[in-house]
Short mmCIF file of C-alpha atoms and ligand atoms in Angstrom, two decimals:
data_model
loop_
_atom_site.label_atom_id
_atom_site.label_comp_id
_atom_site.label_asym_id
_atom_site.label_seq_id
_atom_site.Cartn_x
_atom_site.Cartn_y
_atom_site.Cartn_z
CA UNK A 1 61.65 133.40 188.47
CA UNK A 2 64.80 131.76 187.03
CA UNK A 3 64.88 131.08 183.26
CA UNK A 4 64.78 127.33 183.33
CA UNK A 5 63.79 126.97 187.35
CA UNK A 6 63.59 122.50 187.93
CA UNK A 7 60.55 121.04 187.66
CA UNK A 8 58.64 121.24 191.35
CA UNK A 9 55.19 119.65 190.39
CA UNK A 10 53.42 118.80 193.72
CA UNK A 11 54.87 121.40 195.87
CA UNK A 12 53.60 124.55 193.99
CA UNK A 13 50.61 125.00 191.91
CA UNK A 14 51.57 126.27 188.55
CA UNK A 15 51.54 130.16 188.17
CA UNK A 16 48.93 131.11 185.54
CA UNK A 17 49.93 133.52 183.02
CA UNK A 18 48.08 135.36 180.01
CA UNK A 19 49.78 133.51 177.29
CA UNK A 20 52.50 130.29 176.71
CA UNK A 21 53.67 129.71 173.54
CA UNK A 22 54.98 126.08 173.24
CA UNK A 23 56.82 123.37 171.42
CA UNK A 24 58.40 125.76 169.10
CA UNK A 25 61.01 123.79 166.86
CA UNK A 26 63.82 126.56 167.37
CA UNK A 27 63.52 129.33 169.82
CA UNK A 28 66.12 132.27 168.99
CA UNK A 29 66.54 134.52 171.90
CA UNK A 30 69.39 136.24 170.95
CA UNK A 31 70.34 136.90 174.69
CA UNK A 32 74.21 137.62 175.21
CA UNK A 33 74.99 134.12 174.89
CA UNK A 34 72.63 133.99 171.41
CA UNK A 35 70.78 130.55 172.56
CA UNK A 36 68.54 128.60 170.43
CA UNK A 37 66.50 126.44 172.48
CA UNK A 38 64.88 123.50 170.83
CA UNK A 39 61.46 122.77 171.60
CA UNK A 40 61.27 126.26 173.24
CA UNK A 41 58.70 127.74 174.92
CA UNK A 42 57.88 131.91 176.31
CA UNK A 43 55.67 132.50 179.03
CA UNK A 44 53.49 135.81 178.64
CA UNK A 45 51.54 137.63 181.39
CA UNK A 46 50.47 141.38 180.17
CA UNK A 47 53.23 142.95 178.33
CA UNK A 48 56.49 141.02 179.58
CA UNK A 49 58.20 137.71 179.18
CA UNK A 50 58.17 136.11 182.04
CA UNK A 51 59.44 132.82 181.40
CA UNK A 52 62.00 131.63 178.77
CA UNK A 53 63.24 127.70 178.29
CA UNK A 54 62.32 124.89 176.93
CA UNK A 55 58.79 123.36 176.64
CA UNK A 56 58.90 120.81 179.44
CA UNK A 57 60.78 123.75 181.62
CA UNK A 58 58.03 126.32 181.14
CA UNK A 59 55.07 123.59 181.31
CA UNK A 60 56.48 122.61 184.36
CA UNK A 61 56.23 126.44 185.90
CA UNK A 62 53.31 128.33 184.09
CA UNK A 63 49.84 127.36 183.36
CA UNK A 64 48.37 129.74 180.74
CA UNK A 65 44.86 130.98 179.71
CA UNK A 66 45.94 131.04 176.49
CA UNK A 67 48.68 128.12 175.58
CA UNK A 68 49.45 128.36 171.68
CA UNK A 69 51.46 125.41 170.07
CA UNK A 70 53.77 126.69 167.45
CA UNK A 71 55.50 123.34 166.04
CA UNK A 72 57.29 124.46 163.03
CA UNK A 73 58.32 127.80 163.30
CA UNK A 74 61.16 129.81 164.64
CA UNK A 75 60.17 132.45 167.33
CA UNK A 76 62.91 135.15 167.91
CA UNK A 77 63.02 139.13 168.90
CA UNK A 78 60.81 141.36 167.06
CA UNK A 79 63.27 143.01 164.61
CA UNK A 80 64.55 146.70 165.00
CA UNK A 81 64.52 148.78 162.32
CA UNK A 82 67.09 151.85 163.65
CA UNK A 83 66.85 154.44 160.53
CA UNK A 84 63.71 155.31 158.50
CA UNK A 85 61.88 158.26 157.08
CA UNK A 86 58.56 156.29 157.26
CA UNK A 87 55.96 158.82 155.99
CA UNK A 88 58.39 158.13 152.41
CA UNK A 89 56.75 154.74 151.30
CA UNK A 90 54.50 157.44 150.00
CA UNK A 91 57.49 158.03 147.28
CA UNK A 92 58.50 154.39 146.72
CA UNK A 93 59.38 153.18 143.55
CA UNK A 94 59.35 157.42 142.65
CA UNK A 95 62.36 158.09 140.13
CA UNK A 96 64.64 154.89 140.36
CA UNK A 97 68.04 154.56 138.96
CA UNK A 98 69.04 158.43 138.42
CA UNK A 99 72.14 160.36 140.13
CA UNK A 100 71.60 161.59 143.56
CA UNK A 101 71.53 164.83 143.31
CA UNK A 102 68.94 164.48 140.47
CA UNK A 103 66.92 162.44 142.19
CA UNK A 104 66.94 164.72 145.16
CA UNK A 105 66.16 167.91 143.30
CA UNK A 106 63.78 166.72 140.49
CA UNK A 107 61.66 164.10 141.92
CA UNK A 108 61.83 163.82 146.12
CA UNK A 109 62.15 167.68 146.97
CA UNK A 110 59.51 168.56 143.98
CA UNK A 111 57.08 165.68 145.41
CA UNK A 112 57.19 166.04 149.06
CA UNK A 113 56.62 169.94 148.18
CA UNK A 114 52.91 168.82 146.43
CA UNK A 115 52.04 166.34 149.36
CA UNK A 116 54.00 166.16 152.65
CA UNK A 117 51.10 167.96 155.58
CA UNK A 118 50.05 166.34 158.34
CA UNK A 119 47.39 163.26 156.91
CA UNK A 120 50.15 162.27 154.03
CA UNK A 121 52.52 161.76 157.60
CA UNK A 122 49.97 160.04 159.21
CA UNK A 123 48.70 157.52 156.25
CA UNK A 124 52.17 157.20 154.60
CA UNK A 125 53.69 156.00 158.30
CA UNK A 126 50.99 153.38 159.11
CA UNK A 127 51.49 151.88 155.75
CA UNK A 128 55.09 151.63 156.51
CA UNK A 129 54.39 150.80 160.58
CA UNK A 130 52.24 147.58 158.34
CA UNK A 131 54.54 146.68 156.25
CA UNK A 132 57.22 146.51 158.70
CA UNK A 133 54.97 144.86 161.31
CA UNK A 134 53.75 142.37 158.62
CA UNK A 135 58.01 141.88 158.02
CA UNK A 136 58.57 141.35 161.64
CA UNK A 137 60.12 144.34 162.31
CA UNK A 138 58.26 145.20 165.85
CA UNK A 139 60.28 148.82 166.69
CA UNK A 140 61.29 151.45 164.16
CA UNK A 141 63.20 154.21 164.77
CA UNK A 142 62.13 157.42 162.57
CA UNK A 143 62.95 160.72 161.35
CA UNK A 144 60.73 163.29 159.02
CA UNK A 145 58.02 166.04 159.60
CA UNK A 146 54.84 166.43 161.21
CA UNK A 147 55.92 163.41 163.55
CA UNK A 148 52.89 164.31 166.08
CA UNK A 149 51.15 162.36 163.14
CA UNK A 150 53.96 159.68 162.65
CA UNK A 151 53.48 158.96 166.71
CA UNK A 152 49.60 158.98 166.19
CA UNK A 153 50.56 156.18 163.02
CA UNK A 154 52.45 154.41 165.39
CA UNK A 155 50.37 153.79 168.39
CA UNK A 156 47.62 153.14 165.82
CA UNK A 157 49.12 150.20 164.19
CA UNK A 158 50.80 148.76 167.35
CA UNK A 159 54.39 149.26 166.83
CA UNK A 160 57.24 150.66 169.11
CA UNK A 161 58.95 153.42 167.83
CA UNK A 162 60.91 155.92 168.32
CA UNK A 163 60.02 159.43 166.45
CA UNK A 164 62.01 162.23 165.73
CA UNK A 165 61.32 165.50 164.35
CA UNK A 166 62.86 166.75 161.31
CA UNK A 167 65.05 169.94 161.93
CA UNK A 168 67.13 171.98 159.14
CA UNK A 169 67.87 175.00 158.27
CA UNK A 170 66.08 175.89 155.77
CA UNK A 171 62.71 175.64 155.21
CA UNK A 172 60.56 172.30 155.79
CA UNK A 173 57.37 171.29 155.44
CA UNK A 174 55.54 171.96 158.91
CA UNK A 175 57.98 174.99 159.76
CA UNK A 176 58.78 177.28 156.33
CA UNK A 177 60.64 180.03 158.49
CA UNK A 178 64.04 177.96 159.40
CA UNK A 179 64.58 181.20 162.49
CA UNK A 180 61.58 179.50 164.31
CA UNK A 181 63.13 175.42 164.02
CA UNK A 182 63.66 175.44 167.35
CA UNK A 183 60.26 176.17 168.61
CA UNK A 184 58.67 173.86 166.68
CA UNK A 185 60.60 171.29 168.32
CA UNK A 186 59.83 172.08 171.60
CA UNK A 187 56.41 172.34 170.46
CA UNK A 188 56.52 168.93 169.01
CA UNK A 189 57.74 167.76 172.35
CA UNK A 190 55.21 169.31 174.29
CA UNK A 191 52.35 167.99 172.25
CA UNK A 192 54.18 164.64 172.02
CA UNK A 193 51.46 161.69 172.56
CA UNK A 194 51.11 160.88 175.65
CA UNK A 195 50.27 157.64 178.09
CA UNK A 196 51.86 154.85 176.01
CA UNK A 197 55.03 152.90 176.52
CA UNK A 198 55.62 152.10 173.04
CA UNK A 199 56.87 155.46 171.25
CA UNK A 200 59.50 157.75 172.38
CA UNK A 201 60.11 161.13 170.99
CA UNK A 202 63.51 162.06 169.59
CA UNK A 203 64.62 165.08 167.19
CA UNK A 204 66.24 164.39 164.13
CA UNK A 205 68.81 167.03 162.97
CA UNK A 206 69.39 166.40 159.30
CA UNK A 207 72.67 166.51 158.83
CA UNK A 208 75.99 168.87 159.56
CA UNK A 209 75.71 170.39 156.21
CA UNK A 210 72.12 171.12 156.57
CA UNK A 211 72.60 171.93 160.72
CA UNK A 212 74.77 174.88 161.53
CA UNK A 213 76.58 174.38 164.77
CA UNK A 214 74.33 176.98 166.32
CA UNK A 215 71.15 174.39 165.35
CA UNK A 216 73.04 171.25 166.58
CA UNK A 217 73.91 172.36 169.85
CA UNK A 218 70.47 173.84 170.97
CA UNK A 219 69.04 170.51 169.25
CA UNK A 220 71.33 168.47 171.59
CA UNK A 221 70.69 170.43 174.80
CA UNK A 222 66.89 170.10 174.41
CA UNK A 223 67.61 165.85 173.72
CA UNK A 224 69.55 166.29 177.06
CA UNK A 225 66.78 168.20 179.04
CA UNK A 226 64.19 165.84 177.94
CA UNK A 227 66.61 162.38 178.11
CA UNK A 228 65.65 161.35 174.85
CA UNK A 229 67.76 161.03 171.37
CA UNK A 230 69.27 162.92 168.80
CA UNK A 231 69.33 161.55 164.94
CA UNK A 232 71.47 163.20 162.58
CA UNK A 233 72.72 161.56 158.96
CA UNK A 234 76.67 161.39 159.23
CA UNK A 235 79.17 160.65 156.11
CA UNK A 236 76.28 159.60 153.87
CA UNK A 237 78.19 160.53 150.57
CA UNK A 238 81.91 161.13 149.74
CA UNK A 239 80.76 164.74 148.15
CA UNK A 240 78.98 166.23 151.20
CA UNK A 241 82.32 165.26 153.20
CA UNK A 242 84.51 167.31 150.61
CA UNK A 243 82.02 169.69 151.15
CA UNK A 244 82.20 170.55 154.42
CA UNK A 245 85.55 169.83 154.84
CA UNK A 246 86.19 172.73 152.03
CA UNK A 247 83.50 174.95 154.05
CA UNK A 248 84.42 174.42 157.69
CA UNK A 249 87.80 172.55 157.71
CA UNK A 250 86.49 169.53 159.41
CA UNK A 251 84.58 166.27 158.62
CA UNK A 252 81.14 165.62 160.02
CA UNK A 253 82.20 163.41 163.08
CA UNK A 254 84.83 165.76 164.37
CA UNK A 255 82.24 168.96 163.93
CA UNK A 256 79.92 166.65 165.96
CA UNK A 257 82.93 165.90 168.55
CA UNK A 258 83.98 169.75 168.97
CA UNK A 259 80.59 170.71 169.38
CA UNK A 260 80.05 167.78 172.23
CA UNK A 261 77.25 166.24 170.50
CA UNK A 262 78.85 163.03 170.66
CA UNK A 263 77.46 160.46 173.43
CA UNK A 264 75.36 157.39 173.84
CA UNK A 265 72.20 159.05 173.18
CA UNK A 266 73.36 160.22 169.64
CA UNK A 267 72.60 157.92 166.65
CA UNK A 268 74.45 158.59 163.66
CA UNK A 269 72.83 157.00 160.37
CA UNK A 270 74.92 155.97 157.57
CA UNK A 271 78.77 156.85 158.51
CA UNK A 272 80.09 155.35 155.32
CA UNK A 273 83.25 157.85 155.03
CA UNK A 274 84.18 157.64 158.55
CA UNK A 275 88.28 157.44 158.55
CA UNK A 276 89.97 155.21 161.25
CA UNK A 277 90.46 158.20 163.66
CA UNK A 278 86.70 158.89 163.13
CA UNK A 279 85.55 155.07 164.07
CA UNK A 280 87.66 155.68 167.58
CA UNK A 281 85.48 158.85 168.26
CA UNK A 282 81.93 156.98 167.06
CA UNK A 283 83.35 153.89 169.52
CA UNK A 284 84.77 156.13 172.68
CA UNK A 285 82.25 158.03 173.01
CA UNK A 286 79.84 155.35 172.90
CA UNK A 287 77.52 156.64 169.94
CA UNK A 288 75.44 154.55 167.60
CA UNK A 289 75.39 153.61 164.05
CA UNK A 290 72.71 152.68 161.80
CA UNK A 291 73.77 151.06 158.52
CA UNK A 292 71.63 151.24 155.80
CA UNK A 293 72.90 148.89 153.25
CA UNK A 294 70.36 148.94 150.89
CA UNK A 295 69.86 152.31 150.58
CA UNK A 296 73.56 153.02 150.61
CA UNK A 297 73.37 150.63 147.29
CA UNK A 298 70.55 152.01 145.83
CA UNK A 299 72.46 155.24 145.84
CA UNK A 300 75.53 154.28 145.17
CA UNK A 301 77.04 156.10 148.29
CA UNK A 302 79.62 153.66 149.12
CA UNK A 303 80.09 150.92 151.38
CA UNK A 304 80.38 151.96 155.35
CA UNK A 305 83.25 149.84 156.92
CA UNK A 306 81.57 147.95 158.98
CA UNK A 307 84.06 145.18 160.10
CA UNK A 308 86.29 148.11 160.97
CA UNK A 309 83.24 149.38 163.29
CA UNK A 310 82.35 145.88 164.98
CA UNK A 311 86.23 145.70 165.80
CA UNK A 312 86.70 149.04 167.01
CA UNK A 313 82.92 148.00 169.49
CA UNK A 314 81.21 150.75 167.99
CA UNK A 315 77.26 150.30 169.04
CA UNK A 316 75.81 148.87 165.69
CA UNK A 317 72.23 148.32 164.13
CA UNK A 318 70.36 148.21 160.80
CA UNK A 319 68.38 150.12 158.83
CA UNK A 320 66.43 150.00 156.01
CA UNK A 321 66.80 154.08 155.26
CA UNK A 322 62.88 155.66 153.69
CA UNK A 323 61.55 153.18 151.25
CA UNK A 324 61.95 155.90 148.41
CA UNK A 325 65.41 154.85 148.28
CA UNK A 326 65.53 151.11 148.92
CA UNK A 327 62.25 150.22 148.13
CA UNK A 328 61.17 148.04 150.79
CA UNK A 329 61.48 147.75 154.23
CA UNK A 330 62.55 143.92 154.89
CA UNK A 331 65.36 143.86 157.80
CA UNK A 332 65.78 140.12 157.09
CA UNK A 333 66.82 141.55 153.38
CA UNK A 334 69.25 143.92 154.46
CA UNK A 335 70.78 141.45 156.95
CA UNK A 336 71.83 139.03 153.74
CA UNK A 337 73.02 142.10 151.45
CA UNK A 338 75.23 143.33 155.06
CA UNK A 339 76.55 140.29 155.76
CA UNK A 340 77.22 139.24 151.54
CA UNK A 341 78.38 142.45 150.66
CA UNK A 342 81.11 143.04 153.27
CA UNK A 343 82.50 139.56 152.74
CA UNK A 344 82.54 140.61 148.69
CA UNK A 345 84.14 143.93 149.31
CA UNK A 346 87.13 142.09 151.69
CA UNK A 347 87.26 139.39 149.53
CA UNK A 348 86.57 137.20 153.03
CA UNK A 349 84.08 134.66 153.74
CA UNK A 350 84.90 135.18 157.32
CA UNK A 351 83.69 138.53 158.48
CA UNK A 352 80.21 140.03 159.32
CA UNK A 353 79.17 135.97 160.18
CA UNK A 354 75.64 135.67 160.65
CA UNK A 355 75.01 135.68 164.21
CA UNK A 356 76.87 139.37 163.95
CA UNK A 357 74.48 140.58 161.87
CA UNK A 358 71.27 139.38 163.43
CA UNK A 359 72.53 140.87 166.86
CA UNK A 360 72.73 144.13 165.04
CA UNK A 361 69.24 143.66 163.85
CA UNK A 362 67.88 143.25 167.35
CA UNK A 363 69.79 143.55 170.90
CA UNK A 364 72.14 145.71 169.01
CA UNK A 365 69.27 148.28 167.62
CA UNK A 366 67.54 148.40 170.77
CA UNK A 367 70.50 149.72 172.47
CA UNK A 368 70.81 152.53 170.20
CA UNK A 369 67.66 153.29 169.92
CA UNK A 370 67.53 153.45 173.68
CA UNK A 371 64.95 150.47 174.26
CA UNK A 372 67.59 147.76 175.59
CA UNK A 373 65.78 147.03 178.70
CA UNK A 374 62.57 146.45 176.48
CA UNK A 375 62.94 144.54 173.44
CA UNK A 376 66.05 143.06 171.02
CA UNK A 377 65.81 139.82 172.89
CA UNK A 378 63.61 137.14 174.52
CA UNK A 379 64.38 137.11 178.01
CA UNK A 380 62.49 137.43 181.67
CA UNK A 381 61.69 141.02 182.17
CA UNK A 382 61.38 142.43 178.85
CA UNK A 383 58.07 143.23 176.54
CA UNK A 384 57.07 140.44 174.54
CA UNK A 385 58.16 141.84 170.90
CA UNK A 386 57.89 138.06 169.45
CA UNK A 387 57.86 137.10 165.96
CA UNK A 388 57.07 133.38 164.73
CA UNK A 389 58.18 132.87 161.37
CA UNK A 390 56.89 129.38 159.17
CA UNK A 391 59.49 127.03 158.50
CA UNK A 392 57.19 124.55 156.22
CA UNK A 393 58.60 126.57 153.39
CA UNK A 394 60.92 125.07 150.51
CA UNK A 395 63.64 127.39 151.01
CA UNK A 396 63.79 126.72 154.30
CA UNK A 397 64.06 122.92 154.16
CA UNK A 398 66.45 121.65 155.67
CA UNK A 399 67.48 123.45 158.93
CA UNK A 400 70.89 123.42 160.33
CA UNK A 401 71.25 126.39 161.89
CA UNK A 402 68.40 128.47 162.80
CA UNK A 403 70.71 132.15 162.72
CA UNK A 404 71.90 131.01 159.23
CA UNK A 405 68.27 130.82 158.18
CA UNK A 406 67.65 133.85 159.88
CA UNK A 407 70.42 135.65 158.18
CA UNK A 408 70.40 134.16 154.69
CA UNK A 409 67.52 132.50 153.92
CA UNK A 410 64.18 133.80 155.77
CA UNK A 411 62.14 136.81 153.79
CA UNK A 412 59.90 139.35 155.58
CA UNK A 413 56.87 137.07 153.78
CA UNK A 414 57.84 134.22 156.08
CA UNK A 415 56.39 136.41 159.41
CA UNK A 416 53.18 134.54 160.05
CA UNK A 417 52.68 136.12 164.02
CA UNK A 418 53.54 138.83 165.56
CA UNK A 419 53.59 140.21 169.10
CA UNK A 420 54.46 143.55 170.89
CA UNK A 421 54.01 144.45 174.48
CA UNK A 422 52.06 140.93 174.41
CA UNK A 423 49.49 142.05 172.30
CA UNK A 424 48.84 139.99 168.64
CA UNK A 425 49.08 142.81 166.03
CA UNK A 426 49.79 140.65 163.13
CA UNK A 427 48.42 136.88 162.81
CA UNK A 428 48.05 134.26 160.29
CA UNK A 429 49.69 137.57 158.15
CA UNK A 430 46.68 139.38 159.08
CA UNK A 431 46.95 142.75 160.73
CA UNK A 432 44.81 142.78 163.45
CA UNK A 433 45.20 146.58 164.58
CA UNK A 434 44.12 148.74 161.69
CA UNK A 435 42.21 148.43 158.47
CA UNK A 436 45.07 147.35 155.77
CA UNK A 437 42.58 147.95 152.82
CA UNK A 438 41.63 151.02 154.22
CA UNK A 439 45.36 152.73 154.27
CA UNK A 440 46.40 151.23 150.56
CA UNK A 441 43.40 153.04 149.05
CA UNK A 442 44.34 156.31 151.46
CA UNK A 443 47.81 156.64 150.20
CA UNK A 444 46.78 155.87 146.60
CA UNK A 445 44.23 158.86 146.88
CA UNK A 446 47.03 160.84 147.94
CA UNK A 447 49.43 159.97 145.45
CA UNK A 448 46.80 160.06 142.42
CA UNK A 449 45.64 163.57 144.04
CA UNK A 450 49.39 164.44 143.72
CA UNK A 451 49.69 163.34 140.05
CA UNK A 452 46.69 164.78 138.79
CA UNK A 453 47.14 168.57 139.81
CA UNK A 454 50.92 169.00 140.83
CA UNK A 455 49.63 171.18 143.27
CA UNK A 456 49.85 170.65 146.48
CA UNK A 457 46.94 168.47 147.99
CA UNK A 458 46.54 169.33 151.90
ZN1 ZN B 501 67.87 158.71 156.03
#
């Protein structure tokens, strides 16, 4: 069916569908040509979009059982988050404002020694997969331990993900003997959830300085065997680049590029000291790039050139990094610090522009998180990852330019509905997949559990 087929009334019955969405003031659809349609309407049957235009277009075409009015709001893609440790909201807010390396090695490692098993995964990931959902981010893209139980969280709350196991060498959490790393990833893949669309396993090497090449290459093979991705941290701080260029003679992107782990199907988080020769590998060999703004803030690990990156056409999206170090996970957020902070740091109003930076929060983090035939835009043939967001808000009166909003103005708190694969998980800001209550109080038991005995709790 074409997007915006001519009325035919009288020739044709209408074709009924499971759901239409209509009259909605601005619809985003950040397709390639990033329209906004007026008055815009989405035809739903099951899982997919199946008809995109404008109100009278779609009424014209598709009768549905369901037909839901949605005058003042803005409907666009559900978000994609491309880089989070989501079991970490367990740690947010957990020893703000010190150094790095003291914040590593005093508070995170010492913490996720007492409570990181299995249930803290699971519990700690759905109240991230809620907050996220509730902040209309619809796919997240993951990396930490015990991600059986991070896939489980997933599919649970109603999200799209994409999960990766953690893999370094040295010890970790659900495998303490670093020799055997590589067969608990393949048994992570084997038991791997089954049977639904929505999650994706992927493995998640730390980083090169935590990854021999020995590690990275068997962890890139198995990706390979199994078509799925690789996540690895790349160029995070300016100290574990001095590092391993004192250790091995080479930065982290050229170890990646010698070893051939450099392709499509790679996502490197972070890349903030990436030199210019460095962006031309990232862009020629096609691999992706999650920045983390927020987190690279937080931390005060520099600022990734991005303008440098969207010239050179390196693949592009946004993350928010594990709350621990941001402390919230609000892609709406991070799109305004992005798109501010570059401008500050070039001392020009003219780059990252806001349309830029809300096609790396959707179409852009699909395709490097490997869903770009799914979701990142609302058009025929994808899943219906919607999210409506209120515009009867102060700060969003007036309305010019529904992508500046977007960009600049909208919070996570303005998500009122959202949709993936069709289905309603969030609505009126109600989750309506999983007890909300029910995971606060489980994570708070955790973390009191934790406080009370330093010990370790499961
Ligand atoms: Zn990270």
């Amino acid at each position: 069916m074409p997007e915006s087929s001519a009325p035919d009334r009288g020739f044709r019955s209408l074709l009924e569908v499971e759901q239409i969405l209509t009259h909605i003031t601005w619809l985003v659809t950040c397709d390639w040509e990033m329209r906004c349609i007026p008055s815009g309407a989405v035809a739903i049957d099951g899982q997919d979009i199946v008809g995109v235009g404008t109100t009278n277009q779609i009424l014209s075409i598709f009768r549905g059982r369901e037909t839901i009015a949605l005058p003042g709001f803005m409907v666009l893609p559900g978000l994609v988050n491309t880089h989070t440790h989501a079991a970490m909201s367990c740690f947010r807010g957990l020893g703000d404002d010190l150094p790095l390396g003291r914040w590593l090695h005093e508070v995170i490692f010492p913490a996720e020694a007492a409570i990181v098993c299995e249930e803290m995964v699971y519990w700690g990931t759905l109240l991230s997969a809620v907050e996220m959902l509730k902040n209309g981010i619809t796919t997240f893209c993951d990396g930490y331990f015990f991600e059986e139980a991070a896939a489980r969280a997933a599919l649970d709350a109603g999200s799209r993900a994409v999960l990766g196991q953690g893999i370094l060498d040295f010890p970790t959490p659900d495998q303490p003997d670093p020799a055997r790393n590589r067969e608990r990833a393949i048994q992570f893949l084997k038991q791997f959830p089954s049977g639904s669309g929505r999650i994706r396993p992927s493995l998640f090497c730390h980083a090169p300085y935590t990854c021999g090449p020995r590690t990275l290459q068997w962890a890139k093979a198995l990706c390979r065997e199994h078509g799925i991705l690789l996540q690895i941290h790349v160029s995070e701080t300016a100290r574990e680049v001095e590092d391993l260029v004192r250790t091995s003679g080479e930065t982290p992107v050229f170890i990646l590029e010698r070893l051939g782990l450099m392709d499509p199907w790679t996502l490197c988080a972070h890349c903030v000291w990436v030199t210019h020769e460095e962006i031309e590998i990232l862009a020629s060999r096609g691999a992706g790039v999650s920045h983390n703004v927020e987190s690279n803030m937080k931390l005060a690990s520099g600022v990734a050139p991005v303008p440098r990156m969207l010239e050179a056409g390196i693949r592009l999206g946004i993350g928010t990094d594990g709350c621990a170090c941001n402390n919230d996970l609000d892609l709406f957020s991070e799109m305004d610090k992005a798109a501010k902070l570059h401008k500050l740091i070039q001392l020009d109003p003219v780059v990252c522009p806001a349309p830029q930076m809300l096609r790396m929060a959707t179409c852009g983090g699909a395709s490097i998180t490997g869903w770009e035939h799914q979701t990142g835009s609302i058009e025929v043939g994808k899943k219906a990852d919607l999210i409506a967001v209120d515009l009867d808000r102060p700060h969003l009166t007036p309305l010019y330019d529904p992508i500046s909003h977007i960009v600049y103005a909208v919070k996570g708190s303005d998500v009122r509905h959202v949709w993936v694969d069709g289905r309603k998980v969030v609505w009126n800001g109600e989750m309506q997949t999983i007890d909300e209550e029910r995971i606060m109080a489980e994570v708070q038991r955790l973390v009191r559990g934790r406080k009370r005995s330093g010990q370790r709790q499961c």
